[in-house]
PDB file of C-alpha atoms and ligand atoms in Angstrom:
ATOM      1  CA  MET A   1      -6.552 -24.937 -34.121  1.00 65.00           C
ATOM      2  CA  ALA A   2      -2.598 -25.548 -34.143  1.00 94.00           C
ATOM      3  CA  ILE A   3      -1.004 -27.390 -36.711  1.00 97.00           C
ATOM      4  CA  THR A   4       2.613 -27.922 -36.073  1.00 97.00           C
ATOM      5  CA  VAL A   5       5.224 -29.565 -38.872  1.00 97.00           C
ATOM      6  CA  HIS A   6       7.815 -31.387 -37.565  1.00 98.00           C
ATOM      7  CA  ARG A   7      10.901 -32.595 -39.748  1.00 97.00           C
ATOM      8  CA  GLY A   8      12.283 -36.283 -39.556  1.00 97.00           C
ATOM      9  CA  ASP A   9      10.637 -37.459 -36.527  1.00 98.00           C
ATOM     10  CA  LEU A  10       7.798 -36.577 -33.534  1.00 97.00           C
ATOM     11  CA  PRO A  11       9.557 -34.334 -30.727  1.00 96.00           C
ATOM     12  CA  ALA A  12       9.333 -36.663 -27.740  1.00 94.00           C
ATOM     13  CA  HIS A  13       7.426 -34.216 -25.828  1.00 94.00           C
ATOM     14  CA  VAL A  14       4.452 -34.647 -28.072  1.00 94.00           C
ATOM     15  CA  GLN A  15       2.146 -37.220 -26.483  1.00 92.00           C
ATOM     16  CA  PHE A  16      -1.523 -38.555 -27.526  1.00 93.00           C
ATOM     17  CA  SER A  17      -3.785 -40.303 -25.124  1.00 87.00           C
ATOM     18  CA  GLY A  18      -5.685 -43.340 -25.852  1.00 94.00           C
ATOM     19  CA  ILE A  19      -6.958 -42.641 -29.562  1.00 98.00           C
ATOM     20  CA  VAL A  20      -4.561 -41.155 -32.142  1.00 98.00           C
ATOM     21  CA  ALA A  21      -5.891 -40.284 -35.963  1.00 98.00           C
ATOM     22  CA  VAL A  22      -3.262 -40.904 -38.408  1.00 98.00           C
ATOM     23  CA  ASP A  23      -3.306 -40.191 -42.132  1.00 98.00           C
ATOM     24  CA  THR A  24      -0.077 -40.558 -44.362  1.00 98.00           C
ATOM     25  CA  GLU A  25       0.742 -38.783 -47.670  1.00 98.00           C
ATOM     26  CA  THR A  26       2.925 -40.452 -50.388  1.00 97.00           C
ATOM     27  CA  LEU A  27       4.214 -39.825 -54.072  1.00 97.00           C
ATOM     28  CA  GLY A  28       1.473 -41.734 -55.213  1.00 96.00           C
ATOM     29  CA  LEU A  29      -0.762 -44.990 -54.697  1.00 93.00           C
ATOM     30  CA  LYS A  30       1.753 -47.864 -54.942  1.00 94.00           C
ATOM     31  CA  PRO A  31       3.414 -48.317 -51.779  1.00 94.00           C
ATOM     32  CA  ARG A  32       6.460 -50.082 -53.239  1.00 93.00           C
ATOM     33  CA  ARG A  33       7.145 -47.444 -55.658  1.00 95.00           C
ATOM     34  CA  ASP A  34       6.047 -44.463 -54.033  1.00 96.00           C
ATOM     35  CA  ARG A  35       7.351 -43.200 -50.915  1.00 97.00           C
ATOM     36  CA  LEU A  36       5.961 -42.105 -47.401  1.00 98.00           C
ATOM     37  CA  CYS A  37       6.452 -38.396 -47.245  1.00 98.00           C
ATOM     38  CA  LEU A  38       3.849 -37.083 -44.122  1.00 98.00           C
ATOM     39  CA  VAL A  39       2.396 -38.664 -41.357  1.00 98.00           C
ATOM     40  CA  GLN A  40      -0.068 -36.509 -39.885  1.00 98.00           C
ATOM     41  CA  LEU A  41      -1.456 -36.929 -36.493  1.00 98.00           C
ATOM     42  CA  SER A  42      -4.200 -35.596 -34.089  1.00 98.00           C
ATOM     43  CA  ASP A  43      -5.688 -36.194 -30.827  1.00 97.00           C
ATOM     44  CA  GLY A  44      -9.222 -35.264 -31.869  1.00 95.00           C
ATOM     45  CA  ASP A  45      -8.791 -31.883 -29.942  1.00 95.00           C
ATOM     46  CA  GLY A  46      -8.646 -29.654 -33.074  1.00 95.00           C
ATOM     47  CA  SER A  47      -4.942 -29.782 -33.142  1.00 96.00           C
ATOM     48  CA  ALA A  48      -2.449 -31.704 -35.631  1.00 98.00           C
ATOM     49  CA  HIS A  49       1.289 -32.593 -36.025  1.00 98.00           C
ATOM     50  CA  ILE A  50       2.405 -33.413 -39.604  1.00 98.00           C
ATOM     51  CA  VAL A  51       5.857 -35.255 -39.544  1.00 98.00           C
ATOM     52  CA  GLN A  52       7.613 -34.686 -42.711  1.00 98.00           C
ATOM     53  CA  LEU A  53       9.950 -37.481 -43.936  1.00 98.00           C
ATOM     54  CA  ALA A  54      12.746 -36.926 -46.307  1.00 97.00           C
ATOM     55  CA  ALA A  55      13.925 -39.669 -48.479  1.00 96.00           C
ATOM     56  CA  GLY A  56      15.645 -42.572 -47.187  1.00 94.00           C
ATOM     57  CA  ALA A  57      15.492 -40.755 -43.862  1.00 96.00           C
ATOM     58  CA  TYR A  58      12.941 -43.107 -41.920  1.00 98.00           C
ATOM     59  CA  ALA A  59      14.706 -43.566 -38.391  1.00 97.00           C
ATOM     60  CA  ALA A  60      11.841 -41.473 -36.610  1.00 98.00           C
ATOM     61  CA  PRO A  61      11.874 -43.656 -33.141  1.00 98.00           C
ATOM     62  CA  ASN A  62       9.320 -41.477 -31.661  1.00 98.00           C
ATOM     63  CA  LEU A  63       6.961 -42.057 -34.410  1.00 98.00           C
ATOM     64  CA  LYS A  64       7.645 -45.491 -34.753  1.00 98.00           C
ATOM     65  CA  ALA A  65       6.859 -46.228 -30.679  1.00 98.00           C
ATOM     66  CA  LEU A  66       3.772 -44.296 -31.092  1.00 98.00           C
ATOM     67  CA  LEU A  67       2.494 -46.220 -34.165  1.00 98.00           C
ATOM     68  CA  ALA A  68       3.657 -49.963 -32.538  1.00 98.00           C
ATOM     69  CA  ASP A  69       2.223 -48.796 -29.159  1.00 97.00           C
ATOM     70  CA  PRO A  70      -0.365 -51.713 -28.273  1.00 97.00           C
ATOM     71  CA  GLU A  71      -1.949 -49.220 -25.914  1.00 97.00           C
ATOM     72  CA  THR A  72      -2.830 -46.571 -28.585  1.00 98.00           C
ATOM     73  CA  VAL A  73      -5.395 -47.201 -31.298  1.00 98.00           C
ATOM     74  CA  LYS A  74      -4.628 -45.796 -34.546  1.00 98.00           C
ATOM     75  CA  LEU A  75      -7.307 -44.154 -36.142  1.00 98.00           C
ATOM     76  CA  PHE A  76      -7.495 -44.086 -39.936  1.00 98.00           C
ATOM     77  CA  HIS A  77      -9.596 -43.741 -42.787  1.00 98.00           C
ATOM     78  CA  TYR A  78      -8.790 -46.617 -45.140  1.00 98.00           C
ATOM     79  CA  ALA A  79      -6.285 -47.971 -42.923  1.00 98.00           C
ATOM     80  CA  ARG A  80      -5.414 -50.473 -45.661  1.00 98.00           C
ATOM     81  CA  PHE A  81      -3.243 -48.184 -47.684  1.00 98.00           C
ATOM     82  CA  ASP A  82      -1.838 -46.297 -44.455  1.00 98.00           C
ATOM     83  CA  VAL A  83      -1.085 -49.675 -42.776  1.00 98.00           C
ATOM     84  CA  ALA A  84       0.873 -50.805 -45.897  1.00 98.00           C
ATOM     85  CA  VAL A  85       2.714 -47.835 -46.578  1.00 98.00           C
ATOM     86  CA  LEU A  86       3.834 -47.234 -42.815  1.00 98.00           C
ATOM     87  CA  LYS A  87       4.756 -51.055 -42.754  1.00 98.00           C
ATOM     88  CA  GLN A  88       6.735 -50.190 -46.038  1.00 98.00           C
ATOM     89  CA  TYR A  89       8.984 -47.443 -44.986  1.00 98.00           C
ATOM     90  CA  LEU A  90       9.023 -47.342 -41.260  1.00 98.00           C
ATOM     91  CA  GLY A  91       8.716 -50.955 -40.738  1.00 98.00           C
ATOM     92  CA  VAL A  92       6.169 -50.811 -38.132  1.00 98.00           C
ATOM     93  CA  VAL A  93       2.665 -52.469 -37.784  1.00 98.00           C
ATOM     94  CA  ALA A  94       0.121 -49.675 -37.006  1.00 98.00           C
ATOM     95  CA  ALA A  95      -2.066 -51.539 -34.444  1.00 98.00           C
ATOM     96  CA  PRO A  96      -4.537 -51.899 -32.831  1.00 98.00           C
ATOM     97  CA  LEU A  97      -6.405 -49.787 -35.265  1.00 98.00           C
ATOM     98  CA  TYR A  98      -9.685 -48.262 -36.117  1.00 98.00           C
ATOM     99  CA  CYS A  99     -10.747 -47.608 -39.767  1.00 98.00           C
ATOM    100  CA  THR A 100     -13.665 -45.258 -40.294  1.00 98.00           C
ATOM    101  CA  LYS A 101     -14.050 -46.386 -44.058  1.00 98.00           C
ATOM    102  CA  ILE A 102     -14.906 -50.072 -43.017  1.00 98.00           C
ATOM    103  CA  ALA A 103     -16.790 -48.737 -40.083  1.00 98.00           C
ATOM    104  CA  SER A 104     -18.887 -46.912 -42.743  1.00 98.00           C
ATOM    105  CA  LYS A 105     -19.320 -49.787 -45.118  1.00 98.00           C
ATOM    106  CA  LEU A 106     -20.537 -51.950 -42.317  1.00 98.00           C
ATOM    107  CA  VAL A 107     -23.443 -49.785 -41.485  1.00 98.00           C
ATOM    108  CA  ARG A 108     -23.841 -47.168 -44.082  1.00 98.00           C
ATOM    109  CA  THR A 109     -25.298 -49.792 -46.488  1.00 97.00           C
ATOM    110  CA  TYR A 110     -27.876 -47.232 -48.034  1.00 97.00           C
ATOM    111  CA  THR A 111     -24.928 -45.869 -50.042  1.00 97.00           C
ATOM    112  CA  ASP A 112     -21.913 -46.535 -51.693  1.00 97.00           C
ATOM    113  CA  ARG A 113     -20.251 -43.157 -50.968  1.00 97.00           C
ATOM    114  CA  HIS A 114     -17.517 -43.769 -48.336  1.00 98.00           C
ATOM    115  CA  GLY A 115     -14.875 -41.484 -48.852  1.00 97.00           C
ATOM    116  CA  LEU A 116     -13.646 -39.147 -46.114  1.00 97.00           C
ATOM    117  CA  LYS A 117     -15.388 -36.001 -48.053  1.00 96.00           C
ATOM    118  CA  ASP A 118     -18.876 -38.193 -48.045  1.00 97.00           C
ATOM    119  CA  LEU A 119     -18.426 -39.085 -44.402  1.00 97.00           C
ATOM    120  CA  VAL A 120     -17.418 -36.004 -43.064  1.00 97.00           C
ATOM    121  CA  LYS A 121     -20.453 -33.884 -45.005  1.00 97.00           C
ATOM    122  CA  GLU A 122     -22.943 -36.544 -44.086  1.00 97.00           C
ATOM    123  CA  LEU A 123     -22.061 -37.398 -40.427  1.00 98.00           C
ATOM    124  CA  LEU A 124     -20.580 -33.842 -39.219  1.00 97.00           C
ATOM    125  CA  ASN A 125     -21.987 -31.406 -41.872  1.00 97.00           C
ATOM    126  CA  ILE A 126     -18.567 -30.090 -42.728  1.00 95.00           C
ATOM    127  CA  ASP A 127     -17.373 -29.398 -46.209  1.00 94.00           C
ATOM    128  CA  LEU A 128     -13.980 -30.562 -46.732  1.00 91.00           C
ATOM    129  CA  SER A 129     -11.821 -29.615 -49.382  1.00 80.00           C
ATOM    130  CA  LYS A 130     -10.118 -32.121 -51.433  1.00 76.00           C
ATOM    131  CA  GLN A 131      -8.140 -29.721 -53.637  1.00 73.00           C
ATOM    132  CA  GLN A 132      -4.328 -30.397 -52.601  1.00 75.00           C
ATOM    133  CA  GLN A 133      -5.106 -34.304 -52.434  1.00 77.00           C
ATOM    134  CA  SER A 134      -2.804 -34.520 -55.623  1.00 83.00           C
ATOM    135  CA  SER A 135       0.233 -32.476 -55.082  1.00 91.00           C
ATOM    136  CA  ASP A 136       4.139 -33.133 -54.571  1.00 96.00           C
ATOM    137  CA  TRP A 137       4.371 -34.032 -50.895  1.00 97.00           C
ATOM    138  CA  ALA A 138       8.027 -34.647 -51.061  1.00 96.00           C
ATOM    139  CA  ALA A 139       8.403 -30.930 -51.641  1.00 96.00           C
ATOM    140  CA  SER A 140      10.874 -29.857 -48.930  1.00 93.00           C
ATOM    141  CA  GLU A 141       8.864 -26.502 -48.278  1.00 95.00           C
ATOM    142  CA  LEU A 142       4.958 -27.498 -48.026  1.00 95.00           C
ATOM    143  CA  SER A 143       2.589 -24.754 -48.893  1.00 96.00           C
ATOM    144  CA  GLU A 144       0.134 -23.289 -46.603  1.00 95.00           C
ATOM    145  CA  ALA A 145      -2.648 -24.984 -48.513  1.00 94.00           C
ATOM    146  CA  GLN A 146      -0.687 -28.230 -48.652  1.00 95.00           C
ATOM    147  CA  ILE A 147      -0.458 -27.996 -44.775  1.00 96.00           C
ATOM    148  CA  ALA A 148      -3.770 -27.247 -44.128  1.00 95.00           C
ATOM    149  CA  TYR A 149      -5.056 -30.155 -46.249  1.00 95.00           C
ATOM    150  CA  ALA A 150      -2.656 -32.847 -44.970  1.00 96.00           C
ATOM    151  CA  ALA A 151      -4.109 -31.583 -41.357  1.00 97.00           C
ATOM    152  CA  SER A 152      -7.849 -31.847 -42.380  1.00 96.00           C
ATOM    153  CA  ASP A 153      -7.698 -35.460 -43.111  1.00 96.00           C
ATOM    154  CA  VAL A 154      -6.906 -36.172 -39.542  1.00 98.00           C
ATOM    155  CA  LEU A 155      -9.017 -33.459 -37.628  1.00 97.00           C
ATOM    156  CA  HIS A 156     -12.358 -35.204 -37.857  1.00 98.00           C
ATOM    157  CA  LEU A 157     -11.523 -38.585 -37.745  1.00 98.00           C
ATOM    158  CA  HIS A 158     -12.509 -38.765 -33.768  1.00 98.00           C
ATOM    159  CA  ALA A 159     -15.738 -37.041 -34.272  1.00 98.00           C
ATOM    160  CA  LEU A 160     -16.862 -39.441 -37.275  1.00 98.00           C
ATOM    161  CA  LYS A 161     -15.729 -42.506 -35.032  1.00 98.00           C
ATOM    162  CA  ALA A 162     -18.416 -41.392 -32.304  1.00 98.00           C
ATOM    163  CA  LYS A 163     -21.116 -41.206 -34.873  1.00 98.00           C
ATOM    164  CA  LEU A 164     -20.012 -44.417 -36.565  1.00 98.00           C
ATOM    165  CA  ASP A 165     -19.559 -46.302 -33.357  1.00 98.00           C
ATOM    166  CA  GLU A 166     -23.327 -45.215 -32.486  1.00 98.00           C
ATOM    167  CA  MET A 167     -24.389 -46.565 -35.948  1.00 98.00           C
ATOM    168  CA  LEU A 168     -22.378 -50.058 -35.125  1.00 98.00           C
ATOM    169  CA  ALA A 169     -23.834 -50.229 -31.877  1.00 98.00           C
ATOM    170  CA  ARG A 170     -27.523 -49.762 -33.597  1.00 98.00           C
ATOM    171  CA  GLU A 171     -26.849 -52.514 -35.941  1.00 98.00           C
ATOM    172  CA  GLY A 172     -25.241 -54.978 -33.795  1.00 98.00           C
ATOM    173  CA  ARG A 173     -21.941 -54.884 -35.894  1.00 98.00           C
ATOM    174  CA  ALA A 174     -19.595 -53.745 -33.527  1.00 98.00           C
ATOM    175  CA  GLY A 175     -17.986 -57.099 -32.912  1.00 98.00           C
ATOM    176  CA  LEU A 176     -17.969 -57.564 -36.521  1.00 98.00           C
ATOM    177  CA  ALA A 177     -16.280 -54.171 -37.157  1.00 98.00           C
ATOM    178  CA  GLU A 178     -13.478 -54.943 -34.694  1.00 98.00           C
ATOM    179  CA  ALA A 179     -12.766 -58.233 -36.411  1.00 98.00           C
ATOM    180  CA  ALA A 180     -12.321 -56.527 -39.729  1.00 98.00           C
ATOM    181  CA  PHE A 181     -10.064 -53.741 -38.185  1.00 98.00           C
ATOM    182  CA  GLY A 182      -8.098 -56.731 -36.977  1.00 98.00           C
ATOM    183  CA  PHE A 183      -7.591 -58.264 -40.153  1.00 98.00           C
ATOM    184  CA  VAL A 184      -6.162 -55.305 -41.887  1.00 98.00           C
ATOM    185  CA  PRO A 185      -2.686 -55.869 -41.232  1.00 98.00           C
ATOM    186  CA  VAL A 186      -2.804 -58.936 -42.808  1.00 98.00           C
ATOM    187  CA  ARG A 187      -4.764 -57.366 -45.909  1.00 98.00           C
ATOM    188  CA  ALA A 188      -1.974 -54.691 -46.336  1.00 98.00           C
ATOM    189  CA  GLU A 189       0.739 -57.685 -45.941  1.00 98.00           C
ATOM    190  CA  LEU A 190      -0.914 -59.317 -48.772  1.00 97.00           C
ATOM    191  CA  ASP A 191      -1.141 -56.005 -50.818  1.00 97.00           C
ATOM    192  CA  LEU A 192       2.874 -55.409 -50.072  1.00 97.00           C
ATOM    193  CA  LEU A 193       3.404 -59.127 -51.241  1.00 97.00           C
ATOM    194  CA  GLY A 194       1.911 -58.490 -54.659  1.00 95.00           C
ATOM    195  CA  PHE A 195      -1.975 -59.973 -53.587  1.00 96.00           C
ATOM    196  CA  GLU A 196      -3.176 -56.221 -54.143  1.00 93.00           C
ATOM    197  CA  ASP A 197      -5.617 -57.193 -56.687  1.00 93.00           C
ATOM    198  CA  ASP A 198      -6.961 -60.572 -55.552  1.00 92.00           C
ATOM    199  CA  ASP A 199      -9.421 -61.476 -52.973  1.00 93.00           C
ATOM    200  CA  ILE A 200      -8.188 -64.734 -51.460  1.00 94.00           C
ATOM    201  CA  PHE A 201     -11.455 -65.323 -50.147  1.00 93.00           C
ATOM    202  CA  ILE A 202     -13.302 -65.789 -53.340  1.00 94.00           C
ATOM    203  CA  HIS A 203     -13.942 -69.071 -54.937  1.00 95.00           C
TER     204      HIS A 203
HETATM  205 MN1   MN B   1      -4.613 -37.662 -46.719  1.00 67.38          MN
END
């Protein structure tokens, strides 16, 4: 399993095929306040690429091109947050996309546990450590534990998608899921505009 850390941008020779798992690490949960530090990517083959972004150094043309590529599906867990933070700092809309959290909520109606750790445990029988979740992602030298944790957030998304796609098909909700994924960039934009605590569909 190869994990490669890149500073500033993805090298041009790193290519992804069709569906790329994407996660971000930031300094906190408020996209306008807490800056983007890492973007993790995986092809689903057990390897991961981590792009480390320094404060204010968000040029990253190769990374932006990949995220904005209409031919590449960006596979997230809780896309709403990542899409907002990627829009805020890189200025790109990371679409088309698939969100394992939305898919889970549409089919795993027997539980309210839709965290990545819960999904990976139930659907793949893998125990995911969340120990490094709260750490200083802006550190210029990341620890081995941070790197392993950051990578682990993208390594299982393809396998999860395969399981969730079976469940969506079984329950006849694949079309609904696709439509919900399509709305995520709008939801993310509403979050960035200050509507994060409002459900605009509520009476
Ligand atoms: Mn993460």
